[in-house]
């Protein structure tokens, strides 16, 4: 069974204090690892897709990296508007041949000014 | 270009009642998945619709059912509501057939409260 574990559960940073969020996964054949941002009471907002170990993607202050067992979301010089819950998910292929997403519980990030 | 839209945004129901939630996928997408997100948890897969048929189902009871229309929009129905059904219900749309490596785009969700 595919599993996704995110750590830490919550992270509090000062504005400008860089850090990383971790997503470790167990999956029978990775077909895509996804990062989403979710604001309170809202739907997840797509950030990145990674497919193979060594792949990296960047968007503004965020950079996602992937190894064979885990992914990191690096946040450089964060601002208060980066405060949100960050969700990691892996694509799971079901017996039917169709795919779905298996999510972790998320990391709640709070950036203080 | 409209993204994924869901209605209503909030809903309060009484135990035992039935509820219908609605979703219109992103333009150009024909596959819709539904997820349930309890407070403090990640989204959990309910089921997926493509070509007006349920293609895959997660670990949810038969009280949860759905439908997809010819215009690709979808409904999620929940019968005999329980307090534990209180959650944020998310609709996600994907590109053709749900088989391609396309990203899933989510709507803003429907917050269901069962009292």
mmCIF file of C-alpha atoms in Angstrom:
data_model
loop_
_atom_site.group_PDB
_atom_site.id
_atom_site.type_symbol
_atom_site.label_atom_id
_atom_site.label_comp_id
_atom_site.label_asym_id
_atom_site.label_seq_id
_atom_site.Cartn_x
_atom_site.Cartn_y
_atom_site.Cartn_z
ATOM 1 C CA UNK A 1 0.000 0.000 0.000
ATOM 2 C CA UNK A 2 1.333 3.411 -0.983
ATOM 3 C CA UNK A 3 2.160 5.671 1.962
ATOM 4 C CA UNK A 4 3.199 9.305 2.324
ATOM 5 C CA UNK A 5 4.606 10.770 5.547
ATOM 6 C CA UNK A 6 5.286 14.467 5.984
ATOM 7 C CA UNK A 7 7.421 16.126 8.619
ATOM 8 C CA UNK A 8 7.341 18.228 10.618
ATOM 9 C CA UNK A 9 3.593 18.469 11.274
ATOM 10 C CA UNK A 10 3.997 22.172 11.974
ATOM 11 C CA UNK A 11 6.829 24.650 11.463
ATOM 12 C CA UNK A 12 7.149 28.208 12.679
ATOM 13 C CA UNK A 13 9.725 30.466 10.998
ATOM 14 C CA UNK A 14 10.746 34.065 11.228
ATOM 15 C CA UNK A 15 10.529 36.074 8.018
ATOM 16 C CA UNK A 16 13.732 35.430 6.048
ATOM 17 C CA UNK A 17 14.582 32.215 7.940
ATOM 18 C CA UNK A 18 15.065 29.479 5.315
ATOM 19 C CA UNK A 19 14.057 25.858 6.001
ATOM 20 C CA UNK A 20 12.917 22.600 4.405
ATOM 21 C CA UNK A 21 9.820 20.410 4.586
ATOM 22 C CA UNK A 22 10.149 16.660 4.185
ATOM 23 C CA UNK A 23 7.957 14.141 2.381
ATOM 24 C CA UNK A 24 8.947 10.476 2.595
ATOM 25 C CA UNK A 25 7.064 7.948 0.499
ATOM 26 C CA UNK A 26 6.618 4.243 -0.056
ATOM 27 C CA UNK A 27 5.160 3.439 -3.457
ATOM 28 C CA UNK A 28 5.330 0.550 -5.904
ATOM 29 C CA UNK A 29 6.744 2.452 -8.836
ATOM 30 C CA UNK A 30 6.695 6.246 -8.598
ATOM 31 C CA UNK A 31 4.580 7.831 -11.323
ATOM 32 C CA UNK A 32 4.738 11.359 -10.022
ATOM 33 C CA UNK A 33 5.152 13.213 -6.740
ATOM 34 C CA UNK A 34 3.124 16.374 -6.270
ATOM 35 C CA UNK A 35 3.372 19.365 -3.964
ATOM 36 C CA UNK A 36 0.321 21.486 -3.212
ATOM 37 C CA UNK A 37 -0.242 24.574 -1.095
ATOM 38 C CA UNK A 38 -3.492 24.828 0.862
ATOM 39 C CA UNK A 39 -4.803 27.926 2.599
ATOM 40 C CA UNK A 40 -7.319 27.472 5.470
ATOM 41 C CA UNK A 41 -10.752 26.404 4.197
ATOM 42 C CA UNK A 42 -9.602 26.398 0.568
ATOM 43 C CA UNK A 43 -8.779 23.718 -1.983
ATOM 44 C CA UNK A 44 -5.161 22.660 -2.634
ATOM 45 C CA UNK A 45 -3.257 24.805 -5.132
ATOM 46 C CA UNK A 46 -0.875 22.921 -7.436
ATOM 47 C CA UNK A 47 2.814 23.813 -7.047
ATOM 48 C CA UNK A 48 5.093 21.140 -8.562
ATOM 49 C CA UNK A 49 5.268 17.684 -10.109
ATOM 50 C CA UNK A 50 8.457 15.602 -9.895
ATOM 51 C CA UNK A 51 8.927 12.309 -11.719
ATOM 52 C CA UNK A 52 12.458 11.014 -11.241
ATOM 53 C CA UNK A 53 15.228 11.064 -8.634
ATOM 54 C CA UNK A 54 17.473 14.070 -9.010
ATOM 55 C CA UNK A 55 14.782 16.240 -10.519
ATOM 56 C CA UNK A 56 14.376 19.767 -9.151
ATOM 57 C CA UNK A 57 11.795 22.488 -9.790
ATOM 58 C CA UNK A 58 11.623 26.079 -8.601
ATOM 59 C CA UNK A 59 8.954 28.708 -8.225
ATOM 60 C CA UNK A 60 9.738 32.018 -6.557
ATOM 61 C CA UNK A 61 10.995 31.193 -3.029
ATOM 62 C CA UNK A 62 10.156 27.479 -3.311
ATOM 63 C CA UNK A 63 12.305 24.658 -4.650
ATOM 64 C CA UNK A 64 11.237 21.008 -4.722
ATOM 65 C CA UNK A 65 13.717 18.143 -4.970
ATOM 66 C CA UNK A 66 13.280 14.383 -5.262
ATOM 67 C CA UNK A 67 15.277 11.321 -4.235
ATOM 68 C CA UNK A 68 14.296 7.656 -4.444
ATOM 69 C CA UNK A 69 12.711 7.735 -0.986
ATOM 70 C CA UNK A 70 11.789 11.326 -0.229
ATOM 71 C CA UNK A 71 11.139 14.804 -1.488
ATOM 72 C CA UNK A 72 12.036 18.136 0.050
ATOM 73 C CA UNK A 73 10.346 21.484 -0.323
ATOM 74 C CA UNK A 74 12.954 24.161 0.364
ATOM 75 C CA UNK A 75 11.703 27.611 1.311
ATOM 76 C CA UNK A 76 14.260 30.384 0.902
ATOM 77 C CA UNK A 77 13.815 33.668 2.782
ATOM 78 C CA UNK A 78 10.108 33.060 3.443
ATOM 79 C CA UNK A 79 7.572 35.853 3.796
ATOM 80 C CA UNK A 80 4.384 35.888 5.902
ATOM 81 C CA UNK A 81 2.321 35.259 2.751
ATOM 82 C CA UNK A 82 4.028 31.851 2.450
ATOM 83 C CA UNK A 83 2.105 30.743 5.549
ATOM 84 C CA UNK A 84 -0.094 27.793 4.563
ATOM 85 C CA UNK A 85 -0.315 24.015 4.786
ATOM 86 C CA UNK A 86 1.901 22.255 2.258
ATOM 87 C CA UNK A 87 0.654 18.874 1.049
ATOM 88 C CA UNK A 88 2.676 16.144 -0.635
ATOM 89 C CA UNK A 89 1.033 13.415 -2.733
ATOM 90 C CA UNK A 90 2.083 10.473 -4.893
ATOM 91 C CA UNK A 91 0.270 9.225 -7.952
ATOM 92 C CA UNK A 92 -1.172 5.778 -7.341
ATOM 93 C CA UNK A 93 -2.224 3.486 -10.152
ATOM 94 C CA UNK A 94 -5.256 1.425 -9.154
ATOM 95 C CA UNK A 95 -6.210 -2.063 -10.332
ATOM 96 C CA UNK A 96 -8.604 -0.495 -12.813
ATOM 97 C CA UNK A 97 -5.684 1.164 -14.585
ATOM 98 C CA UNK A 98 -6.834 4.612 -13.512
ATOM 99 C CA UNK A 99 -4.736 6.747 -11.211
ATOM 100 C CA UNK A 100 -5.424 8.746 -8.105
ATOM 101 C CA UNK A 101 -3.438 10.662 -5.517
ATOM 102 C CA UNK A 102 -2.366 9.464 -2.062
ATOM 103 C CA UNK A 103 -1.724 12.432 0.238
ATOM 104 C CA UNK A 104 0.281 12.998 3.378
ATOM 105 C CA UNK A 105 -1.231 14.892 6.287
ATOM 106 C CA UNK A 106 0.608 18.061 5.406
ATOM 107 C CA UNK A 107 2.992 20.489 7.100
ATOM 108 C CA UNK A 108 1.455 23.651 8.533
ATOM 109 C CA UNK A 109 3.888 26.524 7.983
ATOM 110 C CA UNK A 110 3.614 29.813 9.862
ATOM 111 C CA UNK A 111 5.964 32.653 8.939
ATOM 112 C CA UNK A 112 6.073 35.523 11.395
ATOM 113 C CA UNK A 113 7.114 39.061 10.380
ATOM 114 C CA UNK B 1 -10.409 30.265 -18.300
ATOM 115 C CA UNK B 2 -12.487 29.042 -15.381
ATOM 116 C CA UNK B 3 -10.817 26.600 -13.074
ATOM 117 C CA UNK B 4 -12.596 23.903 -11.120
ATOM 118 C CA UNK B 5 -15.786 25.239 -9.564
ATOM 119 C CA UNK B 6 -17.734 23.658 -6.723
ATOM 120 C CA UNK B 7 -21.088 24.463 -5.173
ATOM 121 C CA UNK B 8 -22.222 25.183 -2.591
ATOM 122 C CA UNK B 9 -19.246 26.521 -0.613
ATOM 123 C CA UNK B 10 -20.799 25.750 2.775
ATOM 124 C CA UNK B 11 -23.601 23.458 3.863
ATOM 125 C CA UNK B 12 -25.150 22.463 7.180
ATOM 126 C CA UNK B 13 -27.204 19.257 7.355
ATOM 127 C CA UNK B 14 -28.815 17.164 10.063
ATOM 128 C CA UNK B 15 -27.883 13.540 10.787
ATOM 129 C CA UNK B 16 -29.798 11.139 8.561
ATOM 130 C CA UNK B 17 -30.353 13.648 5.779
ATOM 131 C CA UNK B 18 -29.026 13.419 2.243
ATOM 132 C CA UNK B 19 -26.767 15.925 0.484
ATOM 133 C CA UNK B 20 -25.673 16.624 -3.102
ATOM 134 C CA UNK B 21 -22.483 18.468 -3.954
ATOM 135 C CA UNK B 22 -21.637 19.722 -7.440
ATOM 136 C CA UNK B 23 -18.457 20.205 -9.451
ATOM 137 C CA UNK B 24 -17.576 21.613 -12.864
ATOM 138 C CA UNK B 25 -14.113 20.586 -14.073
ATOM 139 C CA UNK B 26 -11.460 22.814 -15.577
ATOM 140 C CA UNK B 27 -11.950 23.575 -19.252
ATOM 141 C CA UNK B 28 -10.481 20.775 -21.372
ATOM 142 C CA UNK B 29 -10.598 18.219 -18.567
ATOM 143 C CA UNK B 30 -12.896 15.200 -18.722
ATOM 144 C CA UNK B 31 -12.053 13.246 -15.548
ATOM 145 C CA UNK B 32 -13.306 14.162 -12.101
ATOM 146 C CA UNK B 33 -12.174 12.808 -8.738
ATOM 147 C CA UNK B 34 -13.739 13.470 -5.353
ATOM 148 C CA UNK B 35 -11.835 13.660 -2.066
ATOM 149 C CA UNK B 36 -12.834 14.021 1.572
ATOM 150 C CA UNK B 37 -10.580 16.070 3.854
ATOM 151 C CA UNK B 38 -11.185 15.904 7.591
ATOM 152 C CA UNK B 39 -9.754 18.653 9.780
ATOM 153 C CA UNK B 40 -5.989 18.322 10.144
ATOM 154 C CA UNK B 41 -5.777 15.450 7.644
ATOM 155 C CA UNK B 42 -4.774 15.089 4.024
ATOM 156 C CA UNK B 43 -7.449 14.531 1.364
ATOM 157 C CA UNK B 44 -8.756 10.956 1.083
ATOM 158 C CA UNK B 45 -9.827 9.579 -2.310
ATOM 159 C CA UNK B 46 -13.549 8.785 -2.627
ATOM 160 C CA UNK B 47 -14.030 7.916 -6.302
ATOM 161 C CA UNK B 48 -13.223 8.941 -9.865
ATOM 162 C CA UNK B 49 -15.498 9.452 -12.886
ATOM 163 C CA UNK B 50 -14.637 9.276 -16.553
ATOM 164 C CA UNK B 51 -17.018 8.935 -19.510
ATOM 165 C CA UNK B 52 -19.948 9.089 -17.087
ATOM 166 C CA UNK B 53 -18.871 5.949 -15.236
ATOM 167 C CA UNK B 54 -17.272 5.364 -11.853
ATOM 168 C CA UNK B 55 -13.807 4.060 -12.711
ATOM 169 C CA UNK B 56 -12.244 3.623 -9.285
ATOM 170 C CA UNK B 57 -13.411 3.844 -5.713
ATOM 171 C CA UNK B 58 -11.615 4.418 -2.446
ATOM 172 C CA UNK B 59 -12.493 2.945 0.929
ATOM 173 C CA UNK B 60 -15.863 4.654 1.375
ATOM 174 C CA UNK B 61 -19.271 3.047 2.035
ATOM 175 C CA UNK B 62 -22.094 2.822 -0.492
ATOM 176 C CA UNK B 63 -23.734 5.825 1.160
ATOM 177 C CA UNK B 64 -21.357 7.805 -1.020
ATOM 178 C CA UNK B 65 -22.383 7.803 -4.662
ATOM 179 C CA UNK B 66 -21.780 9.986 -7.652
ATOM 180 C CA UNK B 67 -22.651 10.865 -11.173
ATOM 181 C CA UNK B 68 -20.976 12.445 -14.168
ATOM 182 C CA UNK B 69 -22.904 14.275 -16.866
ATOM 183 C CA UNK B 70 -22.171 14.505 -20.612
ATOM 184 C CA UNK B 71 -20.639 17.970 -20.092
ATOM 185 C CA UNK B 72 -18.144 16.330 -17.663
ATOM 186 C CA UNK B 73 -19.598 18.017 -14.576
ATOM 187 C CA UNK B 74 -20.143 15.763 -11.590
ATOM 188 C CA UNK B 75 -22.188 15.311 -8.435
ATOM 189 C CA UNK B 76 -21.351 13.659 -5.139
ATOM 190 C CA UNK B 77 -24.284 12.325 -3.136
ATOM 191 C CA UNK B 78 -24.115 11.241 0.483
ATOM 192 C CA UNK B 79 -27.101 9.467 2.071
ATOM 193 C CA UNK B 80 -27.925 8.907 5.724
ATOM 194 C CA UNK B 81 -25.452 11.531 6.906
ATOM 195 C CA UNK B 82 -23.369 10.819 10.009
ATOM 196 C CA UNK B 83 -21.586 13.316 12.236
ATOM 197 C CA UNK B 84 -18.308 11.844 10.955
ATOM 198 C CA UNK B 85 -19.153 12.950 7.419
ATOM 199 C CA UNK B 86 -18.397 16.531 8.426
ATOM 200 C CA UNK B 87 -15.421 17.542 6.285
ATOM 201 C CA UNK B 88 -14.189 19.593 3.361
ATOM 202 C CA UNK B 89 -15.188 17.845 0.126
ATOM 203 C CA UNK B 90 -12.845 18.502 -2.755
ATOM 204 C CA UNK B 91 -13.321 17.977 -6.445
ATOM 205 C CA UNK B 92 -10.291 17.541 -8.691
ATOM 206 C CA UNK B 93 -10.198 17.498 -12.465
ATOM 207 C CA UNK B 94 -7.614 15.850 -14.689
ATOM 208 C CA UNK B 95 -6.873 15.654 -18.392
ATOM 209 C CA UNK B 96 -8.037 12.975 -20.728
ATOM 210 C CA UNK B 97 -8.966 9.621 -19.304
ATOM 211 C CA UNK B 98 -7.233 9.995 -15.967
ATOM 212 C CA UNK B 99 -4.484 7.823 -17.397
ATOM 213 C CA UNK B 100 -2.069 10.435 -18.581
ATOM 214 C CA UNK B 101 0.507 11.986 -16.303
ATOM 215 C CA UNK B 102 -1.420 15.210 -15.871
ATOM 216 C CA UNK B 103 -1.698 17.328 -12.787
ATOM 217 C CA UNK B 104 -4.882 17.306 -10.742
ATOM 218 C CA UNK B 105 -6.415 20.738 -10.210
ATOM 219 C CA UNK B 106 -8.699 21.230 -7.232
ATOM 220 C CA UNK B 107 -11.754 23.349 -6.608
ATOM 221 C CA UNK B 108 -12.182 25.490 -3.507
ATOM 222 C CA UNK B 109 -14.148 22.745 -1.802
ATOM 223 C CA UNK B 110 -17.513 22.421 -0.073
ATOM 224 C CA UNK B 111 -17.463 22.589 3.719
ATOM 225 C CA UNK B 112 -20.121 20.147 4.986
ATOM 226 C CA UNK B 113 -21.156 20.282 8.614
ATOM 227 C CA UNK B 114 -23.456 17.565 9.959
ATOM 228 C CA UNK B 115 -25.237 18.388 13.220
#
